[in-house]
GROMACS .gro file of N, CA and C in nm:
model
  486
    1UNK      N    1  20.317   0.261  -3.154
    1UNK     CA    2  20.314   0.129  -3.140
    1UNK      C    3  20.201   0.076  -3.138
    2UNK      N    4  20.132   0.123  -3.068
    2UNK     CA    5  19.985   0.088  -3.007
    2UNK      C    6  19.906   0.064  -3.138
    3UNK      N    7  19.892   0.189  -3.214
    3UNK     CA    8  19.817   0.203  -3.337
    3UNK      C    9  19.871   0.095  -3.454
    4UNK      N   10  19.967   0.072  -3.463
    4UNK     CA   11  20.038  -0.013  -3.538
    4UNK      C   12  19.976  -0.137  -3.536
    5UNK      N   13  20.002  -0.205  -3.403
    5UNK     CA   14  19.952  -0.344  -3.357
    5UNK      C   15  19.780  -0.308  -3.370
    6UNK      N   16  19.718  -0.235  -3.316
    6UNK     CA   17  19.564  -0.268  -3.353
    6UNK      C   18  19.538  -0.238  -3.527
    7UNK      N   19  19.610  -0.193  -3.636
    7UNK     CA   20  19.602  -0.229  -3.732
    7UNK      C   21  19.606  -0.307  -3.799
    8UNK      N   22  19.695  -0.403  -3.750
    8UNK     CA   23  19.715  -0.559  -3.773
    8UNK      C   24  19.574  -0.660  -3.721
    9UNK      N   25  19.577  -0.639  -3.603
    9UNK     CA   26  19.462  -0.671  -3.565
    9UNK      C   27  19.343  -0.678  -3.643
   10UNK      N   28  19.292  -0.511  -3.679
   10UNK     CA   29  19.194  -0.527  -3.725
   10UNK      C   30  19.170  -0.524  -3.869
   11UNK      N   31  19.288  -0.518  -3.915
   11UNK     CA   32  19.335  -0.529  -4.047
   11UNK      C   33  19.265  -0.388  -4.140
   12UNK      N   34  19.284  -0.261  -4.044
   12UNK     CA   35  19.265  -0.145  -4.137
   12UNK      C   36  19.324  -0.049  -4.050
   13UNK      N   37  19.401   0.031  -4.059
   13UNK     CA   38  19.477   0.177  -3.995
   13UNK      C   39  19.370   0.264  -3.932
   14UNK      N   40  19.237   0.262  -4.028
   14UNK     CA   41  19.122   0.328  -4.011
   14UNK      C   42  19.024   0.292  -3.888
   15UNK      N   43  18.992   0.175  -3.918
   15UNK     CA   44  18.914   0.115  -3.767
   15UNK      C   45  19.006   0.134  -3.669
   16UNK      N   46  19.152   0.120  -3.682
   16UNK     CA   47  19.241   0.072  -3.540
   16UNK      C   48  19.246   0.258  -3.509
   17UNK      N   49  19.242   0.378  -3.595
   17UNK     CA   50  19.204   0.495  -3.539
   17UNK      C   51  19.077   0.557  -3.471
   18UNK      N   52  18.950   0.489  -3.528
   18UNK     CA   53  18.837   0.469  -3.433
   18UNK      C   54  18.842   0.424  -3.309
   19UNK      N   55  18.916   0.320  -3.307
   19UNK     CA   56  18.889   0.192  -3.185
   19UNK      C   57  18.962   0.307  -3.066
   20UNK      N   58  19.086   0.325  -3.139
   20UNK     CA   59  19.163   0.388  -3.015
   20UNK      C   60  19.091   0.523  -2.978
   21UNK      N   61  19.041   0.589  -3.061
   21UNK     CA   62  18.935   0.725  -3.012
   21UNK      C   63  18.813   0.667  -2.953
   22UNK      N   64  18.759   0.573  -2.995
   22UNK     CA   65  18.680   0.527  -2.893
   22UNK      C   66  18.697   0.491  -2.732
   23UNK      N   67  18.812   0.427  -2.768
   23UNK     CA   68  18.845   0.381  -2.618
   23UNK      C   69  18.907   0.541  -2.539
   24UNK      N   70  18.924   0.620  -2.619
   24UNK     CA   71  18.977   0.757  -2.542
   24UNK      C   72  18.851   0.772  -2.449
   25UNK      N   73  18.719   0.789  -2.562
   25UNK     CA   74  18.624   0.869  -2.531
   25UNK      C   75  18.571   0.811  -2.407
   26UNK      N   76  18.583   0.668  -2.416
   26UNK     CA   77  18.509   0.596  -2.299
   26UNK      C   78  18.595   0.622  -2.152
   27UNK      N   79  18.727   0.617  -2.162
   27UNK     CA   80  18.802   0.643  -2.042
   27UNK      C   81  18.774   0.798  -1.989
   28UNK      N   82  18.735   0.883  -2.097
   28UNK     CA   83  18.738   1.023  -2.056
   28UNK      C   84  18.615   1.038  -2.020
   29UNK      N   85  18.513   0.964  -2.012
   29UNK     CA   86  18.401   1.003  -1.971
   29UNK      C   87  18.322   0.874  -1.892
   30UNK      N   88  18.424   0.753  -1.856
   30UNK     CA   89  18.333   0.635  -1.822
   30UNK      C   90  18.385   0.665  -1.655
   31UNK      N   91  18.378   0.564  -1.579
   31UNK     CA   92  18.384   0.631  -1.425
   31UNK      C   93  18.576   0.580  -1.413
   32UNK      N   94  18.588   0.637  -1.337
   32UNK     CA   95  18.733   0.629  -1.283
   32UNK      C   96  18.791   0.496  -1.254
   33UNK      N   97  18.904   0.437  -1.334
   33UNK     CA   98  18.964   0.262  -1.264
   33UNK      C   99  19.041   0.312  -1.161
   34UNK      N  100  19.090   0.181  -1.127
   34UNK     CA  101  19.170   0.217  -1.003
   34UNK      C  102  19.332   0.185  -1.096
   35UNK      N  103  19.395   0.146  -1.002
   35UNK     CA  104  19.541   0.121  -1.085
   35UNK      C  105  19.579  -0.018  -1.193
   36UNK      N  106  19.645   0.016  -1.315
   36UNK     CA  107  19.609  -0.065  -1.421
   36UNK      C  108  19.741  -0.143  -1.410
   37UNK      N  109  19.784  -0.269  -1.420
   37UNK     CA  110  19.924  -0.343  -1.402
   37UNK      C  111  19.997  -0.292  -1.553
   38UNK      N  112  19.902  -0.310  -1.664
   38UNK     CA  113  19.989  -0.303  -1.790
   38UNK      C  114  19.911  -0.215  -1.859
   39UNK      N  115  19.917  -0.069  -1.859
   39UNK     CA  116  19.807   0.018  -1.941
   39UNK      C  117  19.813   0.004  -2.080
   40UNK      N  118  19.929  -0.040  -2.140
   40UNK     CA  119  19.930  -0.077  -2.310
   40UNK      C  120  19.844  -0.189  -2.328
   41UNK      N  121  19.855  -0.278  -2.265
   41UNK     CA  122  19.773  -0.399  -2.291
   41UNK      C  123  19.618  -0.362  -2.258
   42UNK      N  124  19.584  -0.316  -2.119
   42UNK     CA  125  19.474  -0.234  -2.127
   42UNK      C  126  19.366  -0.163  -2.237
   43UNK      N  127  19.444  -0.078  -2.293
   43UNK     CA  128  19.423   0.033  -2.382
   43UNK      C  129  19.417  -0.072  -2.548
   44UNK      N  130  19.486  -0.168  -2.557
   44UNK     CA  131  19.500  -0.279  -2.657
   44UNK      C  132  19.348  -0.359  -2.654
   45UNK      N  133  19.342  -0.409  -2.531
   45UNK     CA  134  19.226  -0.510  -2.530
   45UNK      C  135  19.070  -0.420  -2.523
   46UNK      N  136  19.079  -0.303  -2.444
   46UNK     CA  137  18.971  -0.236  -2.436
   46UNK      C  138  18.961  -0.180  -2.631
   47UNK      N  139  19.066  -0.098  -2.707
   47UNK     CA  140  19.031  -0.081  -2.826
   47UNK      C  141  18.944  -0.194  -2.924
   48UNK      N  142  18.984  -0.297  -2.924
   48UNK     CA  143  18.976  -0.410  -2.945
   48UNK      C  144  18.849  -0.446  -2.937
   49UNK      N  145  18.779  -0.460  -2.787
   49UNK     CA  146  18.674  -0.479  -2.736
   49UNK      C  147  18.549  -0.400  -2.820
   50UNK      N  148  18.592  -0.293  -2.816
   50UNK     CA  149  18.527  -0.159  -2.844
   50UNK      C  150  18.504  -0.157  -3.000
   51UNK      N  151  18.609  -0.219  -3.103
   51UNK     CA  152  18.596  -0.267  -3.250
   51UNK      C  153  18.508  -0.337  -3.281
   52UNK      N  154  18.500  -0.457  -3.190
   52UNK     CA  155  18.413  -0.535  -3.203
   52UNK      C  156  18.273  -0.559  -3.137
   53UNK      N  157  18.257  -0.446  -3.081
   53UNK     CA  158  18.096  -0.395  -3.046
   53UNK      C  159  18.035  -0.325  -3.144
   54UNK      N  160  18.164  -0.247  -3.226
   54UNK     CA  161  18.118  -0.133  -3.314
   54UNK      C  162  18.077  -0.241  -3.459
   55UNK      N  163  18.123  -0.337  -3.476
   55UNK     CA  164  18.110  -0.410  -3.606
   55UNK      C  165  17.979  -0.510  -3.563
   56UNK      N  166  17.973  -0.546  -3.428
   56UNK     CA  167  17.857  -0.581  -3.452
   56UNK      C  168  17.706  -0.507  -3.459
   57UNK      N  169  17.741  -0.402  -3.380
   57UNK     CA  170  17.636  -0.287  -3.401
   57UNK      C  171  17.602  -0.270  -3.541
   58UNK      N  172  17.702  -0.240  -3.630
   58UNK     CA  173  17.679  -0.208  -3.736
   58UNK      C  174  17.583  -0.328  -3.828
   59UNK      N  175  17.683  -0.463  -3.766
   59UNK     CA  176  17.601  -0.534  -3.856
   59UNK      C  177  17.426  -0.573  -3.825
   60UNK      N  178  17.385  -0.520  -3.712
   60UNK     CA  179  17.266  -0.555  -3.674
   60UNK      C  180  17.180  -0.442  -3.775
   61UNK      N  181  17.211  -0.292  -3.766
   61UNK     CA  182  17.176  -0.205  -3.848
   61UNK      C  183  17.178  -0.152  -3.968
   62UNK      N  184  17.267  -0.240  -4.045
   62UNK     CA  185  17.340  -0.221  -4.185
   62UNK      C  186  17.223  -0.361  -4.238
   63UNK      N  187  17.170  -0.291  -4.370
   63UNK     CA  188  17.132  -0.403  -4.462
   63UNK      C  189  17.219  -0.548  -4.491
   64UNK      N  190  17.204  -0.665  -4.495
   64UNK     CA  191  17.266  -0.747  -4.528
   64UNK      C  192  17.292  -0.747  -4.663
   65UNK      N  193  17.238  -0.706  -4.735
   65UNK     CA  194  17.258  -0.645  -4.896
   65UNK      C  195  17.289  -0.507  -4.912
   66UNK      N  196  17.391  -0.480  -4.900
   66UNK     CA  197  17.392  -0.312  -4.957
   66UNK      C  198  17.378  -0.302  -5.098
   67UNK      N  199  17.419  -0.361  -5.163
   67UNK     CA  200  17.365  -0.337  -5.316
   67UNK      C  201  17.261  -0.362  -5.332
   68UNK      N  202  17.157  -0.426  -5.243
   68UNK     CA  203  16.997  -0.460  -5.300
   68UNK      C  204  16.936  -0.280  -5.241
   69UNK      N  205  17.004  -0.227  -5.157
   69UNK     CA  206  16.962  -0.088  -5.083
   69UNK      C  207  17.013  -0.013  -5.223
   70UNK      N  208  17.139  -0.026  -5.269
   70UNK     CA  209  17.151   0.080  -5.388
   70UNK      C  210  17.037   0.056  -5.552
   71UNK      N  211  17.007  -0.065  -5.528
   71UNK     CA  212  16.960  -0.095  -5.656
   71UNK      C  213  16.778  -0.059  -5.626
   72UNK      N  214  16.722   0.012  -5.526
   72UNK     CA  215  16.607   0.073  -5.499
   72UNK      C  216  16.555   0.143  -5.575
   73UNK      N  217  16.441   0.148  -5.642
   73UNK     CA  218  16.382   0.232  -5.739
   73UNK      C  219  16.289   0.334  -5.662
   74UNK      N  220  16.318   0.455  -5.723
   74UNK     CA  221  16.180   0.557  -5.644
   74UNK      C  222  16.072   0.519  -5.744
   75UNK      N  223  15.946   0.508  -5.628
   75UNK     CA  224  15.832   0.494  -5.726
   75UNK      C  225  15.739   0.597  -5.757
   76UNK      N  226  15.801   0.737  -5.710
   76UNK     CA  227  15.729   0.861  -5.749
   76UNK      C  228  15.775   0.866  -5.918
   77UNK      N  229  15.650   0.930  -5.948
   77UNK     CA  230  15.677   0.993  -6.081
   77UNK      C  231  15.728   1.072  -6.109
   78UNK      N  232  15.811   1.058  -6.275
   78UNK     CA  233  15.904   1.177  -6.298
   78UNK      C  234  15.846   1.289  -6.311
   79UNK      N  235  15.895   1.426  -6.328
   79UNK     CA  236  15.836   1.539  -6.386
   79UNK      C  237  15.747   1.524  -6.498
   80UNK      N  238  15.797   1.450  -6.591
   80UNK     CA  239  15.703   1.442  -6.708
   80UNK      C  240  15.554   1.372  -6.695
   81UNK      N  241  15.602   1.279  -6.620
   81UNK     CA  242  15.471   1.148  -6.592
   81UNK      C  243  15.370   1.241  -6.524
   82UNK      N  244  15.439   1.320  -6.417
   82UNK     CA  245  15.307   1.397  -6.333
   82UNK      C  246  15.263   1.528  -6.400
   83UNK      N  247  15.303   1.603  -6.472
   83UNK     CA  248  15.281   1.646  -6.581
   83UNK      C  249  15.188   1.607  -6.669
   84UNK      N  250  15.195   1.519  -6.734
   84UNK     CA  251  15.116   1.454  -6.807
   84UNK      C  252  14.995   1.407  -6.721
   85UNK      N  253  14.981   1.337  -6.612
   85UNK     CA  254  14.870   1.299  -6.526
   85UNK      C  255  14.808   1.435  -6.501
   86UNK      N  256  14.853   1.562  -6.477
   86UNK     CA  257  14.775   1.676  -6.432
   86UNK      C  258  14.714   1.697  -6.535
   87UNK      N  259  14.793   1.749  -6.662
   87UNK     CA  260  14.682   1.760  -6.794
   87UNK      C  261  14.584   1.673  -6.819
   88UNK      N  262  14.590   1.509  -6.773
   88UNK     CA  263  14.495   1.451  -6.814
   88UNK      C  264  14.378   1.483  -6.703
   89UNK      N  265  14.409   1.488  -6.574
   89UNK     CA  266  14.305   1.552  -6.483
   89UNK      C  267  14.268   1.617  -6.538
   90UNK      N  268  14.317   1.735  -6.561
   90UNK     CA  269  14.271   1.883  -6.636
   90UNK      C  270  14.131   1.812  -6.768
   91UNK      N  271  14.221   1.751  -6.818
   91UNK     CA  272  14.082   1.730  -6.964
   91UNK      C  273  13.974   1.630  -6.871
   92UNK      N  274  13.974   1.586  -6.785
   92UNK     CA  275  13.895   1.485  -6.737
   92UNK      C  276  13.798   1.572  -6.684
   93UNK      N  277  13.836   1.697  -6.584
   93UNK     CA  278  13.764   1.779  -6.518
   93UNK      C  279  13.631   1.872  -6.599
   94UNK      N  280  13.732   1.880  -6.722
   94UNK     CA  281  13.671   1.969  -6.816
   94UNK      C  282  13.570   1.924  -6.893
   95UNK      N  283  13.570   1.786  -6.919
   95UNK     CA  284  13.465   1.713  -6.961
   95UNK      C  285  13.358   1.660  -6.852
   96UNK      N  286  13.409   1.668  -6.745
   96UNK     CA  287  13.284   1.650  -6.660
   96UNK      C  288  13.215   1.786  -6.652
   97UNK      N  289  13.243   1.889  -6.669
   97UNK     CA  290  13.185   2.003  -6.695
   97UNK      C  291  13.066   1.995  -6.790
   98UNK      N  292  13.118   1.939  -6.899
   98UNK     CA  293  13.030   1.960  -7.025
   98UNK      C  294  12.934   1.857  -7.000
   99UNK      N  295  12.919   1.764  -6.921
   99UNK     CA  296  12.806   1.649  -6.885
   99UNK      C  297  12.678   1.733  -6.845
  100UNK      N  298  12.584   1.662  -6.878
  100UNK     CA  299  12.449   1.697  -6.839
  100UNK      C  300  12.452   1.706  -6.683
  101UNK      N  301  12.396   1.816  -6.583
  101UNK     CA  302  12.419   1.800  -6.439
  101UNK      C  303  12.372   1.624  -6.361
  102UNK      N  304  12.254   1.589  -6.428
  102UNK     CA  305  12.217   1.452  -6.362
  102UNK      C  306  12.314   1.373  -6.403
  103UNK      N  307  12.364   1.379  -6.519
  103UNK     CA  308  12.474   1.224  -6.548
  103UNK      C  309  12.595   1.260  -6.470
  104UNK      N  310  12.634   1.365  -6.457
  104UNK     CA  311  12.779   1.421  -6.391
  104UNK      C  312  12.758   1.387  -6.237
  105UNK      N  313  12.652   1.436  -6.178
  105UNK     CA  314  12.605   1.378  -6.040
  105UNK      C  315  12.590   1.209  -6.029
  106UNK      N  316  12.550   1.161  -6.100
  106UNK     CA  317  12.530   1.045  -6.110
  106UNK      C  318  12.689   0.980  -6.115
  107UNK      N  319  12.767   1.023  -6.196
  107UNK     CA  320  12.876   0.963  -6.240
  107UNK      C  321  12.978   0.967  -6.081
  108UNK      N  322  12.989   1.113  -6.052
  108UNK     CA  323  13.039   1.123  -5.919
  108UNK      C  324  13.006   1.077  -5.798
  109UNK      N  325  12.852   1.001  -5.780
  109UNK     CA  326  12.811   0.937  -5.693
  109UNK      C  327  12.878   0.799  -5.689
  110UNK      N  328  12.905   0.759  -5.800
  110UNK     CA  329  12.963   0.617  -5.814
  110UNK      C  330  13.083   0.648  -5.831
  111UNK      N  331  13.187   0.709  -5.839
  111UNK     CA  332  13.344   0.694  -5.850
  111UNK      C  333  13.361   0.798  -5.758
  112UNK      N  334  13.323   0.864  -5.707
  112UNK     CA  335  13.386   0.987  -5.583
  112UNK      C  336  13.373   0.904  -5.470
  113UNK      N  337  13.195   0.907  -5.457
  113UNK     CA  338  13.146   0.867  -5.313
  113UNK      C  339  13.096   0.765  -5.318
  114UNK      N  340  13.144   0.668  -5.414
  114UNK     CA  341  13.141   0.490  -5.406
  114UNK      C  342  13.033   0.447  -5.366
  115UNK      N  343  12.925   0.518  -5.434
  115UNK     CA  344  12.747   0.487  -5.387
  115UNK      C  345  12.783   0.357  -5.499
  116UNK      N  346  12.656   0.260  -5.461
  116UNK     CA  347  12.623   0.161  -5.542
  116UNK      C  348  12.557   0.161  -5.664
  117UNK      N  349  12.522   0.120  -5.762
  117UNK     CA  350  12.432   0.165  -5.860
  117UNK      C  351  12.244   0.179  -5.803
  118UNK      N  352  12.207   0.065  -5.722
  118UNK     CA  353  12.135   0.080  -5.616
  118UNK      C  354  12.093   0.182  -5.507
  119UNK      N  355  12.179   0.245  -5.475
  119UNK     CA  356  12.168   0.393  -5.372
  119UNK      C  357  12.181   0.479  -5.487
  120UNK      N  358  12.223   0.507  -5.598
  120UNK     CA  359  12.242   0.579  -5.703
  120UNK      C  360  12.095   0.612  -5.738
  121UNK      N  361  12.023   0.483  -5.798
  121UNK     CA  362  11.893   0.500  -5.844
  121UNK      C  363  11.789   0.535  -5.730
  122UNK      N  364  11.803   0.479  -5.618
  122UNK     CA  365  11.706   0.526  -5.491
  122UNK      C  366  11.725   0.684  -5.474
  123UNK      N  367  11.865   0.759  -5.501
  123UNK     CA  368  11.867   0.875  -5.439
  123UNK      C  369  11.833   0.941  -5.556
  124UNK      N  370  11.817   0.927  -5.701
  124UNK     CA  371  11.804   1.021  -5.800
  124UNK      C  372  11.629   0.976  -5.838
  125UNK      N  373  11.563   0.876  -5.756
  125UNK     CA  374  11.437   0.823  -5.849
  125UNK      C  375  11.435   0.766  -5.958
  126UNK      N  376  11.525   0.691  -5.998
  126UNK     CA  377  11.552   0.627  -6.123
  126UNK      C  378  11.565   0.484  -6.155
  127UNK      N  379  11.557   0.415  -6.239
  127UNK     CA  380  11.582   0.284  -6.239
  127UNK      C  381  11.697   0.200  -6.223
  128UNK      N  382  11.722   0.122  -6.200
  128UNK     CA  383  11.921   0.108  -6.202
  128UNK      C  384  11.936   0.051  -6.356
  129UNK      N  385  11.857   0.030  -6.423
  129UNK     CA  386  11.902   0.010  -6.576
  129UNK      C  387  11.923   0.158  -6.620
  130UNK      N  388  11.893   0.256  -6.587
  130UNK     CA  389  11.885   0.411  -6.617
  130UNK      C  390  12.005   0.456  -6.552
  131UNK      N  391  12.040   0.395  -6.457
  131UNK     CA  392  12.185   0.502  -6.383
  131UNK      C  393  12.276   0.402  -6.463
  132UNK      N  394  12.289   0.252  -6.506
  132UNK     CA  395  12.324   0.206  -6.539
  132UNK      C  396  12.390   0.254  -6.709
  133UNK      N  397  12.314   0.301  -6.778
  133UNK     CA  398  12.323   0.388  -6.899
  133UNK      C  399  12.370   0.526  -6.882
  134UNK      N  400  12.332   0.565  -6.767
  134UNK     CA  401  12.417   0.720  -6.754
  134UNK      C  402  12.560   0.693  -6.751
  135UNK      N  403  12.578   0.594  -6.645
  135UNK     CA  404  12.734   0.575  -6.601
  135UNK      C  405  12.799   0.538  -6.743
  136UNK      N  406  12.719   0.471  -6.826
  136UNK     CA  407  12.798   0.418  -6.951
  136UNK      C  408  12.826   0.504  -7.062
  137UNK      N  409  12.754   0.610  -7.074
  137UNK     CA  410  12.728   0.741  -7.142
  137UNK      C  411  12.859   0.859  -7.066
  138UNK      N  412  12.861   0.864  -6.948
  138UNK     CA  413  12.952   0.949  -6.887
  138UNK      C  414  13.070   0.921  -6.928
  139UNK      N  415  13.137   0.793  -6.902
  139UNK     CA  416  13.257   0.684  -6.890
  139UNK      C  417  13.275   0.729  -7.043
  140UNK      N  418  13.190   0.706  -7.159
  140UNK     CA  419  13.230   0.674  -7.286
  140UNK      C  420  13.265   0.849  -7.329
  141UNK      N  421  13.194   0.926  -7.269
  141UNK     CA  422  13.238   1.088  -7.299
  141UNK      C  423  13.368   1.117  -7.227
  142UNK      N  424  13.374   1.072  -7.155
  142UNK     CA  425  13.512   1.092  -7.034
  142UNK      C  426  13.608   1.033  -7.168
  143UNK      N  427  13.602   0.916  -7.152
  143UNK     CA  428  13.693   0.871  -7.243
  143UNK      C  429  13.740   0.918  -7.380
  144UNK      N  430  13.677   0.944  -7.408
  144UNK     CA  431  13.660   1.029  -7.579
  144UNK      C  432  13.751   1.157  -7.554
  145UNK      N  433  13.725   1.203  -7.424
  145UNK     CA  434  13.774   1.318  -7.388
  145UNK      C  435  13.936   1.333  -7.356
  146UNK      N  436  13.947   1.211  -7.303
  146UNK     CA  437  14.089   1.172  -7.290
  146UNK      C  438  14.178   1.117  -7.379
  147UNK      N  439  14.134   1.061  -7.471
  147UNK     CA  440  14.177   0.982  -7.619
  147UNK      C  441  14.215   1.101  -7.696
  148UNK      N  442  14.122   1.204  -7.710
  148UNK     CA  443  14.122   1.361  -7.827
  148UNK      C  444  14.286   1.351  -7.838
  149UNK      N  445  14.338   1.357  -7.705
  149UNK     CA  446  14.492   1.420  -7.726
  149UNK      C  447  14.607   1.340  -7.680
  150UNK      N  448  14.555   1.189  -7.649
  150UNK     CA  449  14.658   1.083  -7.619
  150UNK      C  450  14.630   0.964  -7.692
  151UNK      N  451  14.710   0.878  -7.694
  151UNK     CA  452  14.657   0.753  -7.778
  151UNK      C  453  14.597   0.672  -7.650
  152UNK      N  454  14.486   0.608  -7.722
  152UNK     CA  455  14.450   0.500  -7.604
  152UNK      C  456  14.416   0.370  -7.645
  153UNK      N  457  14.335   0.275  -7.542
  153UNK     CA  458  14.365   0.173  -7.582
  153UNK      C  459  14.206   0.160  -7.620
  154UNK      N  460  14.136   0.071  -7.682
  154UNK     CA  461  13.972   0.098  -7.765
  154UNK      C  462  13.889   0.048  -7.585
  155UNK      N  463  13.772   0.101  -7.590
  155UNK     CA  464  13.726   0.059  -7.516
  155UNK      C  465  13.685  -0.041  -7.435
  156UNK      N  466  13.654  -0.105  -7.329
  156UNK     CA  467  13.647  -0.226  -7.299
  156UNK      C  468  13.492  -0.264  -7.358
  157UNK      N  469  13.445  -0.400  -7.354
  157UNK     CA  470  13.340  -0.432  -7.415
  157UNK      C  471  13.200  -0.400  -7.289
  158UNK      N  472  13.286  -0.359  -7.177
  158UNK     CA  473  13.188  -0.344  -7.060
  158UNK      C  474  13.149  -0.204  -7.082
  159UNK      N  475  13.252  -0.110  -7.106
  159UNK     CA  476  13.231   0.054  -7.126
  159UNK      C  477  13.263   0.072  -6.989
  160UNK      N  478  13.353  -0.013  -6.908
  160UNK     CA  479  13.368   0.108  -6.787
  160UNK      C  480  13.523   0.095  -6.781
  161UNK      N  481  13.565   0.206  -6.731
  161UNK     CA  482  13.678   0.304  -6.660
  161UNK      C  483  13.782   0.196  -6.586
  162UNK      N  484  13.702   0.125  -6.501
  162UNK     CA  485  13.783   0.078  -6.381
  162UNK      C  486  13.858  -0.036  -6.449
   0.00000   0.00000   0.00000
């Protein structure tokens, strides 16, 4: 009888069952209560209050628009893109090995170590314009290595990869 009444009040037999179960657990683990004049009314009110508390808790900790959560996309690359990126990286590393040592070192100082052209020029004892030319040559060489096996856009007028 109590389950039927709760099902009507909560509009769901599952919610009523959960509320009764929660009430049982609370009575079992809570402090000892004194004499209750109307035990069925007490259980009913307790189950209703616990169901309301559960609903409030779920509203606080669940997204407002559950459909939006379902439509979230995974930004991680798929296996095909990851494999393609690994192959491209291998081609770039192979192409780097074919560069003259100083040109490779200048390129790595700029791209890996994020040094300015002035800092690179000072480190290698070169003029800044020479560093610019070496970077352009290295970038052209790497772009050619990447474009040999895939379709590429034409090189930018500045000749930079960035």
